[in-house]
CSV table of C-alpha atoms in Angstrom, one decimal:
chain,number,residue,atom,x,y,z
A,287,ALA,CA,2.1,26.7,-0.6
A,288,GLN,CA,2.7,23.6,1.9
A,289,LYS,CA,5.7,21.2,0.8
A,290,VAL,CA,6.8,18.2,3.1
A,291,THR,CA,10.8,17.3,2.4
A,292,GLN,CA,12.4,13.7,3.5
A,293,ALA,CA,15.6,14.0,1.9
A,294,GLN,CA,16.5,10.7,3.0
A,295,THR,CA,15.5,8.5,0.5
A,296,GLU,CA,16.9,5.4,2.0
A,297,ILE,CA,18.4,4.3,5.1
A,298,SER,CA,20.2,1.0,5.9
A,299,VAL,CA,20.9,-0.1,9.3
A,300,VAL,CA,21.4,-3.6,11.0
A,301,GLU,CA,18.8,-5.4,13.7
A,302,LYS,CA,18.7,-3.0,17.3
A,303,GLU,CA,20.4,-0.2,16.2
A,304,ASP,CA,18.0,3.2,16.2
A,305,VAL,CA,17.3,5.4,13.5
A,306,THR,CA,16.4,8.6,12.8
A,307,LEU,CA,14.2,9.8,9.9
A,308,ASP,CA,14.0,13.3,9.1
A,309,CYS,CA,10.8,15.6,8.5
A,310,VAL,CA,10.9,18.8,7.1
A,311,TYR,CA,7.9,21.3,5.9
A,312,GLU,CA,7.3,24.8,5.2
A,313,THR,CA,3.6,25.9,5.4
A,314,ARG,CA,2.0,29.8,5.7
A,315,ASP,CA,-0.8,28.9,8.2
A,316,THR,CA,0.2,28.9,11.5
A,317,THR,CA,-2.6,25.8,12.3
A,318,TYR,CA,-1.8,22.7,10.3
A,319,TYR,CA,-1.1,19.6,11.2
A,320,LEU,CA,1.4,16.6,10.8
A,321,PHE,CA,1.1,13.0,10.5
A,322,TRP,CA,4.0,9.8,9.7
A,323,TYR,CA,2.6,6.9,8.3
A,324,LYS,CA,4.4,3.8,7.3
A,325,GLN,CA,4.2,1.9,4.1
A,326,PRO,CA,4.8,-2.1,4.7
A,327,PRO,CA,5.5,-4.4,2.0
A,328,SER,CA,1.8,-5.1,1.5
A,329,GLY,CA,1.2,-1.7,0.5
A,330,GLU,CA,-1.2,-0.3,3.0
A,331,LEU,CA,-0.8,3.2,4.4
A,332,VAL,CA,-0.6,2.6,8.6
A,333,PHE,CA,-1.7,5.8,11.0
A,334,LEU,CA,1.3,6.5,13.3
A,335,ILE,CA,0.6,9.5,14.8
A,336,ARG,CA,-0.5,13.0,14.5
A,337,ARG,CA,0.3,16.3,15.5
A,338,ASN,CA,-1.3,19.5,15.6
A,339,SER,CA,0.4,22.9,15.5
A,340,PHE,CA,0.1,23.9,18.7
A,341,ASP,CA,1.2,21.0,20.7
A,342,GLU,CA,5.4,20.8,20.4
A,343,GLN,CA,5.6,18.1,22.9
A,344,ASN,CA,7.2,15.1,22.2
A,345,GLU,CA,5.7,11.7,21.6
A,346,ILE,CA,7.1,8.3,22.8
A,347,SER,CA,4.8,5.1,21.6
A,348,GLY,CA,7.1,1.7,22.9
A,349,ARG,CA,9.9,2.4,20.7
A,350,TYR,CA,8.4,5.2,18.2
A,351,SER,CA,9.2,9.4,18.9
A,352,TRP,CA,8.7,11.9,17.5
A,353,ASN,CA,10.3,15.1,17.6
A,354,PHE,CA,8.9,18.5,16.6
A,355,GLN,CA,10.3,21.5,16.3
A,356,LYS,CA,9.1,24.9,15.1
A,357,SER,CA,12.3,27.1,15.9
A,358,THR,CA,13.5,24.1,12.5
A,359,SER,CA,9.6,23.1,11.3
A,360,SER,CA,11.1,20.0,11.7
A,361,PHE,CA,8.8,16.8,12.6
A,362,ASN,CA,11.3,14.0,13.3
A,363,PHE,CA,10.7,10.2,13.6
A,364,THR,CA,13.1,7.7,15.9
A,365,ILE,CA,13.2,4.4,16.2
A,366,THR,CA,14.6,2.8,18.8
A,367,ALA,CA,16.3,-0.3,18.6
A,368,SER,CA,14.8,-1.3,14.8
A,369,GLN,CA,13.5,-4.4,14.0
A,370,VAL,CA,13.8,-6.3,11.0
A,371,VAL,CA,9.3,-6.0,11.2
A,372,ASP,CA,10.5,-2.1,11.1
A,373,SER,CA,11.0,-2.6,7.0
A,374,ALA,CA,8.9,-0.6,5.1
A,375,VAL,CA,8.9,3.2,3.5
A,376,TYR,CA,7.9,5.7,6.1
A,377,PHE,CA,5.9,9.1,5.0
A,378,CYS,CA,5.7,12.7,6.7
A,379,ALA,CA,2.7,14.7,5.6
A,380,LEU,CA,1.3,18.3,6.1
A,381,SER,CA,-2.4,19.2,6.7
A,382,GLU,CA,-3.4,23.1,6.9
A,383,ALA,CA,-6.5,23.8,8.8
A,384,GLY,CA,-9.7,23.8,7.1
A,385,PHE,CA,-8.3,21.6,3.9
A,386,GLN,CA,-8.4,18.1,3.7
A,387,LYS,CA,-6.0,17.2,1.7
A,388,LEU,CA,-2.0,15.6,3.0
A,389,VAL,CA,0.2,16.7,1.6
A,390,PHE,CA,2.5,14.0,1.9
A,391,GLY,CA,7.2,13.8,1.6
A,392,THR,CA,8.6,11.4,-0.8
A,393,GLY,CA,8.9,8.6,1.5
A,394,THR,CA,12.3,7.0,3.5
A,395,ARG,CA,13.0,3.7,3.1
A,396,LEU,CA,14.0,1.9,5.8
A,397,LEU,CA,15.8,-1.9,5.4
A,398,VAL,CA,16.7,-3.6,8.6
A,399,SER,CA,18.7,-6.3,8.6
A,400,PRO,CA,18.9,-8.9,10.9
B,189,GLY,CA,-16.7,-3.0,7.2
B,190,ALA,CA,-13.7,-3.5,9.6
B,191,GLY,CA,-11.4,-1.6,7.5
B,192,VAL,CA,-11.5,0.5,4.1
B,193,SER,CA,-11.6,-2.0,0.8
B,194,GLN,CA,-11.1,-1.3,-2.8
B,195,SER,CA,-11.7,-3.0,-5.6
B,196,PRO,CA,-10.1,-4.7,-7.9
B,197,SER,CA,-6.8,-4.9,-5.7
B,198,ASN,CA,-4.4,-5.3,-9.9
B,199,LYS,CA,-6.4,-4.1,-13.3
B,200,VAL,CA,-5.2,-4.1,-16.2
B,201,THR,CA,-6.1,-2.3,-18.6
B,202,GLU,CA,-5.3,-1.6,-22.8
B,203,LYS,CA,-4.9,2.2,-23.2
B,204,GLY,CA,-8.0,3.9,-24.3
B,205,LYS,CA,-10.6,1.6,-22.1
B,206,ASP,CA,-12.3,3.7,-19.3
B,207,VAL,CA,-11.5,1.5,-15.9
B,208,GLU,CA,-13.9,2.2,-12.8
B,209,LEU,CA,-11.7,1.6,-9.0
B,210,ARG,CA,-14.1,1.2,-6.2
B,211,CYS,CA,-14.1,2.0,-2.5
B,212,ASP,CA,-15.9,0.9,1.0
B,213,PRO,CA,-15.2,3.3,3.2
B,214,ILE,CA,-15.6,2.5,7.0
B,215,SER,CA,-19.1,2.1,7.9
B,216,GLY,CA,-19.8,5.9,9.5
B,217,HIS,CA,-16.8,7.3,7.7
B,218,THR,CA,-18.4,10.6,7.1
B,219,ALA,CA,-15.1,11.9,4.3
B,220,LEU,CA,-13.7,9.8,2.3
B,221,TYR,CA,-10.4,10.5,0.2
B,222,TRP,CA,-8.2,9.4,-2.9
B,223,TYR,CA,-4.8,9.1,-3.9
B,224,ARG,CA,-2.8,8.3,-6.4
B,225,GLN,CA,1.1,6.8,-5.8
B,226,SER,CA,3.2,6.3,-8.6
B,227,LEU,CA,7.0,6.1,-8.6
B,228,GLY,CA,7.5,9.7,-10.3
B,229,GLN,CA,5.0,11.3,-8.1
B,230,GLY,CA,4.8,10.4,-4.8
B,231,LEU,CA,1.4,10.5,-3.5
B,232,GLU,CA,-1.1,12.4,-4.3
B,233,PHE,CA,-4.0,14.0,-3.6
B,234,LEU,CA,-6.8,13.6,-6.2
B,235,ILE,CA,-10.5,14.1,-4.6
B,236,TYR,CA,-12.4,15.0,-0.9
B,237,PHE,CA,-15.3,13.5,-0.3
B,238,GLN,CA,-17.4,14.9,2.8
B,239,GLY,CA,-20.6,13.1,2.3
B,240,ASN,CA,-21.7,12.2,-1.7
B,241,SER,CA,-20.6,16.5,-2.5
B,242,ALA,CA,-16.7,16.5,-3.2
B,243,PRO,CA,-15.9,19.7,-2.2
B,244,ASP,CA,-12.2,19.1,-3.3
B,245,LYS,CA,-11.1,17.9,-6.7
B,246,SER,CA,-8.8,20.1,-7.5
B,247,GLY,CA,-5.6,17.0,-7.6
B,248,LEU,CA,-8.2,15.7,-10.3
B,249,PRO,CA,-5.2,15.2,-13.9
B,250,SER,CA,-7.7,15.8,-16.2
B,251,ASP,CA,-11.2,15.3,-17.9
B,252,ARG,CA,-10.7,12.1,-18.2
B,253,PHE,CA,-11.0,11.5,-14.2
B,254,SER,CA,-13.9,11.6,-12.7
B,255,ALA,CA,-15.4,10.5,-8.9
B,256,GLU,CA,-18.8,9.7,-6.7
B,257,ARG,CA,-19.8,8.5,-3.9
B,258,THR,CA,-23.8,7.2,-3.5
B,259,GLY,CA,-25.4,7.4,-0.3
B,260,GLY,CA,-21.9,8.8,1.6
B,261,SER,CA,-20.8,5.6,1.9
B,262,VAL,CA,-19.3,4.1,-2.0
B,263,SER,CA,-17.3,6.1,-4.1
B,264,THR,CA,-16.6,4.8,-7.5
B,265,LEU,CA,-13.3,6.6,-9.4
B,266,THR,CA,-13.0,6.5,-13.2
B,267,ILE,CA,-10.9,6.4,-15.7
B,268,GLN,CA,-12.0,7.4,-19.4
B,269,ARG,CA,-9.9,7.0,-22.1
B,270,THR,CA,-6.5,5.8,-20.1
B,271,GLN,CA,-3.0,6.1,-21.0
B,272,GLN,CA,0.0,4.4,-20.1
B,273,GLU,CA,0.7,7.3,-17.7
B,274,ASP,CA,-2.1,6.9,-15.4
B,275,SER,CA,-0.4,3.5,-14.3
B,276,ALA,CA,-0.3,4.1,-10.8
B,277,VAL,CA,-1.6,2.8,-7.3
B,278,TYR,CA,-4.9,4.1,-6.7
B,279,LEU,CA,-5.6,4.5,-2.6
B,280,CYS,CA,-8.4,5.4,-0.7
B,281,ALA,CA,-9.0,6.5,2.6
B,282,SER,CA,-12.0,7.6,4.8
B,283,SER,CA,-12.3,9.4,8.7
B,284,LEU,CA,-14.5,11.2,10.6
B,285,GLU,CA,-16.0,14.0,10.5
B,286,GLY,CA,-13.3,15.9,11.7
B,287,PHE,CA,-9.3,15.7,10.8
B,288,TYR,CA,-7.9,12.9,13.1
B,289,GLY,CA,-5.8,11.5,10.5
B,290,TYR,CA,-7.0,9.3,7.3
B,291,THR,CA,-7.6,5.1,7.3
B,292,PHE,CA,-6.3,3.7,4.0
B,293,GLY,CA,-7.5,0.7,1.5
B,294,SER,CA,-4.9,-1.2,0.2
B,295,GLY,CA,-5.0,0.0,-3.2
B,296,THR,CA,-5.4,-0.7,-6.5
B,297,ARG,CA,-2.9,-1.3,-9.0
B,298,LEU,CA,-3.3,-0.4,-12.1
B,299,THR,CA,-1.1,-0.6,-15.3
B,300,VAL,CA,-2.5,0.0,-19.1
B,301,VAL,CA,-0.5,-1.4,-21.3
């Protein structure tokens, strides 16, 4: 069965600090997709990244970076030099190949204070 | 449209009444999804449409829940005889054929009193 665990319920940092959000997943499939979504206070889920199981390259997009390690079934998300606008709930999600639905973790609330 | 549009944005209903929630996906998106976000359960998958058919409705919590999609576009999620545990934010998402990640709407916040 698919499962996504985000053990950090809430993280508080001060602006300009780096922060890493952890995501651990479980799946029996060899082909699967991993996602991160951001949910700001407005409520809309914003797509950040999609990664397939065959691509273990880490990715960097501006201040955001993702570390995918199949050996530890983890797909962690790092925000460098955090900003107040990064305050949101961040969800990690998993989908197995052939299935269209996403299984979400419980989310990590990030609070960035000035 | 430019994004996924859901209506109403907020709905308060009395226990036992029926409600209809509407989703307008992004034009050209063939796949449409409904999710529910509640405090105790996180984000739960409800149903997935490809065109007008629903190959996966495994997440619908009971037979009080149903959904349809017409013209490969607008979808309606209907909850009959609402219960207090149905209170949640109902999120709709759409995607192109293939699976590249969804675009979500802002959701409908349903409160059953």
